Short mmCIF file of C-alpha atoms in Angstrom, two decimals:
data_model
loop_
_atom_site.label_atom_id
_atom_site.label_comp_id
_atom_site.label_asym_id
_atom_site.label_seq_id
_atom_site.Cartn_x
_atom_site.Cartn_y
_atom_site.Cartn_z
CA LEU A 1 89.36 38.97 75.27
CA GLU A 2 92.93 40.25 74.31
CA LYS A 3 95.84 41.59 77.01
CA GLN A 4 96.80 45.11 76.46
CA THR A 5 95.03 45.89 72.75
CA PRO A 6 91.45 45.31 72.17
CA LYS A 7 90.11 42.98 70.75
CA LEU A 8 88.48 44.12 66.52
CA VAL A 9 84.82 41.57 66.69
CA ALA A 10 82.99 42.23 63.01
CA LEU A 11 79.55 41.36 62.49
CA VAL A 12 78.45 40.29 58.93
CA GLY A 13 76.04 38.81 56.80
CA PRO A 14 72.87 39.89 55.00
CA THR A 15 70.02 42.27 55.13
CA GLY A 16 67.66 41.58 58.17
CA ALA A 17 69.79 39.09 59.82
CA GLY A 18 70.09 40.98 63.41
CA LYS A 19 73.61 42.36 63.66
CA THR A 20 72.38 45.93 64.66
CA THR A 21 70.77 44.31 67.63
CA THR A 22 72.91 41.74 68.35
CA ILE A 23 75.74 43.70 68.22
CA ALA A 24 74.20 45.67 71.66
CA LYS A 25 73.28 42.65 72.97
CA LEU A 26 77.25 41.98 73.10
CA ALA A 27 77.97 45.43 74.54
CA ALA A 28 75.63 44.77 76.45
CA HIS A 29 77.12 41.93 77.78
CA TYR A 30 80.65 42.67 78.74
CA ALA A 31 80.08 46.02 78.50
CA ILE A 32 76.94 46.03 82.22
CA LYS A 33 77.77 42.41 82.98
CA GLU A 34 81.48 42.13 81.92
CA GLY A 35 82.45 45.89 82.94
CA LYS A 36 84.74 45.53 80.36
CA LYS A 37 85.46 49.30 78.09
CA VAL A 38 83.59 48.86 74.87
CA PRO A 39 82.90 50.93 72.25
CA MET A 40 80.50 50.37 68.91
CA LEU A 41 81.68 50.96 65.76
CA SER A 42 79.52 50.90 62.62
CA LEU A 43 80.02 50.40 59.37
CA ASP A 44 76.55 50.97 58.11
CA THR A 45 76.01 54.31 56.09
CA TRP A 46 74.06 52.69 53.77
CA ARG A 47 70.70 51.71 55.84
CA ILE A 48 68.77 54.85 56.84
CA GLY A 49 68.19 54.98 60.98
CA ALA A 50 71.56 52.08 60.73
CA VAL A 51 73.17 54.86 62.99
CA GLU A 52 70.45 55.93 65.36
CA GLN A 53 69.38 52.93 66.21
CA LEU A 54 73.15 51.93 67.43
CA ARG A 55 73.24 55.48 69.14
CA VAL A 56 70.00 54.77 71.19
CA TYR A 57 71.54 51.47 72.59
CA GLY A 58 74.49 53.60 73.34
CA ASP A 59 73.27 56.42 75.31
CA ILE A 60 71.45 54.30 76.94
CA MET A 61 73.55 51.83 78.31
CA GLU A 62 76.83 55.20 78.50
CA LEU A 63 78.93 53.40 75.24
CA PRO A 64 80.66 55.41 72.59
CA VAL A 65 79.15 55.00 69.66
CA GLU A 66 81.30 55.70 66.22
CA VAL A 67 80.75 55.83 62.53
CA ALA A 68 82.89 55.67 59.97
CA GLY A 69 82.24 56.22 56.61
CA GLY A 70 85.57 54.57 54.55
CA ALA A 71 88.83 52.52 55.53
CA GLU A 72 90.84 56.56 56.72
CA ASP A 73 87.72 56.93 59.44
CA PHE A 74 87.87 53.23 60.37
CA HIS A 75 92.07 53.63 61.27
CA ASN A 76 91.15 56.18 62.87
CA CYS A 77 88.91 55.10 65.42
CA ILE A 78 90.64 52.08 66.01
CA ARG A 79 93.43 53.94 66.82
CA LYS A 80 90.69 56.57 68.93
CA HIS A 81 89.73 53.59 71.61
CA SER A 82 93.18 51.60 71.56
CA ASP A 83 92.40 51.65 74.97
CA LYS A 84 89.56 49.71 75.33
CA ASP A 85 88.26 46.12 75.79
CA LEU A 86 86.43 44.78 73.54
CA ILE A 87 85.26 47.47 69.49
CA LEU A 88 82.20 45.59 68.40
CA ILE A 89 82.33 46.39 64.34
CA ASP A 90 78.59 46.68 63.03
CA THR A 91 78.50 46.03 58.98
CA ALA A 92 75.96 46.78 56.03
CA GLY A 93 74.09 44.49 54.99
CA ARG A 94 73.42 43.57 51.68
CA CYS A 95 72.01 41.14 49.04
CA HIS A 96 74.09 37.74 48.66
CA LYS A 97 74.77 38.37 44.99
CA ASP A 98 76.74 42.20 45.79
CA HIS A 99 79.68 40.31 45.78
CA ALA A 100 82.01 43.59 46.15
CA HIS A 101 81.15 44.18 49.73
CA PRO A 102 83.38 41.77 51.24
CA ALA A 103 86.23 42.78 49.06
CA ARG A 104 85.64 46.28 50.39
CA LEU A 105 84.72 45.01 54.16
CA LYS A 106 88.97 43.52 53.68
CA GLU A 107 90.25 46.17 52.70
CA ILE A 108 89.18 48.94 55.46
CA PHE A 109 89.50 46.05 57.85
CA LYS A 110 93.46 45.65 56.89
CA THR A 111 93.69 48.96 58.20
CA ALA A 112 93.32 47.78 61.80
CA GLY A 113 97.27 46.28 61.33
CA LYS A 114 95.36 43.15 63.84
CA LYS A 115 93.03 40.59 63.33
CA VAL A 116 89.39 41.25 62.71
CA GLU A 117 87.65 38.51 64.28
CA THR A 118 84.33 37.64 62.19
CA HIS A 119 81.32 36.78 62.62
CA LEU A 120 78.87 35.85 60.00
CA VAL A 121 75.61 36.18 61.55
CA LEU A 122 72.09 34.46 59.63
CA ASN A 123 68.47 34.90 60.05
CA VAL A 124 67.04 31.03 61.04
CA THR A 125 64.14 31.12 59.68
CA ALA A 126 65.79 32.42 56.08
CA GLN A 127 66.45 29.77 53.17
CA GLU A 128 69.09 27.09 54.54
CA LYS A 129 70.01 28.37 50.15
CA LEU A 130 70.69 31.32 51.71
CA PHE A 131 73.11 30.25 54.07
CA GLU A 132 75.37 28.74 52.12
CA GLU A 133 75.19 32.13 49.15
CA SER A 134 76.18 34.77 52.13
CA TYR A 135 79.00 32.36 53.96
CA LYS A 136 80.08 31.92 49.85
CA GLN A 137 79.88 36.09 49.23
CA PHE A 138 82.15 37.07 52.97
CA THR A 139 84.74 33.84 52.48
CA PRO A 140 86.91 36.65 51.23
CA LEU A 141 87.39 37.78 54.35
CA GLU A 142 88.28 34.66 56.23
CA ILE A 143 85.23 34.20 58.57
CA ASP A 144 86.20 33.23 61.81
CA ARG A 145 82.47 32.20 63.81
CA VAL A 146 78.75 32.03 62.91
CA LEU A 147 75.94 33.35 64.72
CA PHE A 148 72.31 32.07 64.72
CA THR A 149 69.94 35.02 65.24
CA LYS A 150 65.99 34.56 65.28
CA LEU A 151 65.90 31.15 67.33
CA ASP A 152 62.53 32.03 68.99
CA GLU A 153 61.15 32.65 65.22
CA GLY A 154 62.07 29.56 64.24
CA ILE A 155 60.49 25.98 63.20
CA ASN A 156 62.70 23.39 62.12
CA PHE A 157 66.59 23.33 62.84
CA GLY A 158 68.11 20.94 60.70
CA ALA A 159 69.50 23.72 58.62
CA LEU A 160 72.07 24.54 61.58
CA PHE A 161 73.24 20.87 61.54
CA ASN A 162 73.91 21.43 57.42
CA PHE A 163 75.37 24.60 57.24
CA ALA A 164 78.06 22.91 60.10
CA LEU A 165 78.94 20.21 58.43
CA ARG A 166 79.12 21.97 55.04
CA THR A 167 81.13 25.09 56.31
CA ARG A 168 83.15 23.45 59.57
CA LEU A 169 82.44 26.62 61.40
CA PRO A 170 82.16 26.47 65.06
CA PHE A 171 78.70 29.01 66.20
CA SER A 172 79.29 31.91 68.70
CA TYR A 173 75.97 33.11 69.78
CA LEU A 174 72.45 32.28 69.46
CA THR A 175 69.75 35.32 69.85
CA THR A 176 66.53 34.55 71.19
CA GLY A 177 64.22 37.67 70.57
CA GLN A 178 64.47 41.23 70.97
CA ARG A 179 65.06 42.34 74.32
CA VAL A 180 68.48 43.88 75.19
CA PRO A 181 70.62 42.51 76.77
CA GLU A 182 68.71 39.58 78.11
CA ASP A 183 67.91 37.68 73.92
CA ILE A 184 70.99 35.64 73.99
CA GLU A 185 73.57 33.30 74.65
CA ALA A 186 76.54 31.35 73.93
CA ALA A 187 76.42 28.57 71.31
CA GLN A 188 76.25 25.49 73.49
CA ARG A 189 76.94 22.32 71.91
CA GLU A 190 73.89 20.60 73.88
CA LYS A 191 71.47 23.47 73.03
CA VAL A 192 72.14 22.62 69.72
CA ILE A 193 72.25 19.55 69.16
CA ARG A 194 68.35 19.52 70.91
CA LEU A 195 67.35 22.17 68.20
CA ILE A 196 68.27 20.46 65.83
CA PHE A 197 67.10 16.49 67.06
CA ASN A 198 63.98 17.92 68.83
#
């Protein structure tokens, strides 16, 4: 986290990767376990029920949930929560062929006036080719990290190794189920090596 200013972290990626649930897990960890002030901000006004899902989590954890329909709303939300420690940003999933979506997000993020740390969220059960296409799709956002979800549903994890070699992106977190906040862990080197080579 950063001193005297909130850290902005956005999760981006294809549909069904688990971004919204992962946002809730991260919020629970930092707010409940670390005692930080953490609002959740949704840019997903596209998917039916996405905002409601985040609001349910917010109500349970007693955390603020904001919705931004565009750049101006986003800017206002960031200003409103400038006294917080961490602002978690949920985004809509899009097909890997939609290259206009990342460009729109980039324009929205610019209004924050500071760096938005971007994590590409990928479902380990997806085809390896989708990893590559999603990475290419979101490259305009200058992705900082990759976060792999649904390890509990995966069988073979060699694609993680291949993806790491090709992109050189550091891994941030791994999720291992639906439970909030339990089923998330920092991506430790030893754990990733065991996944790949066992």
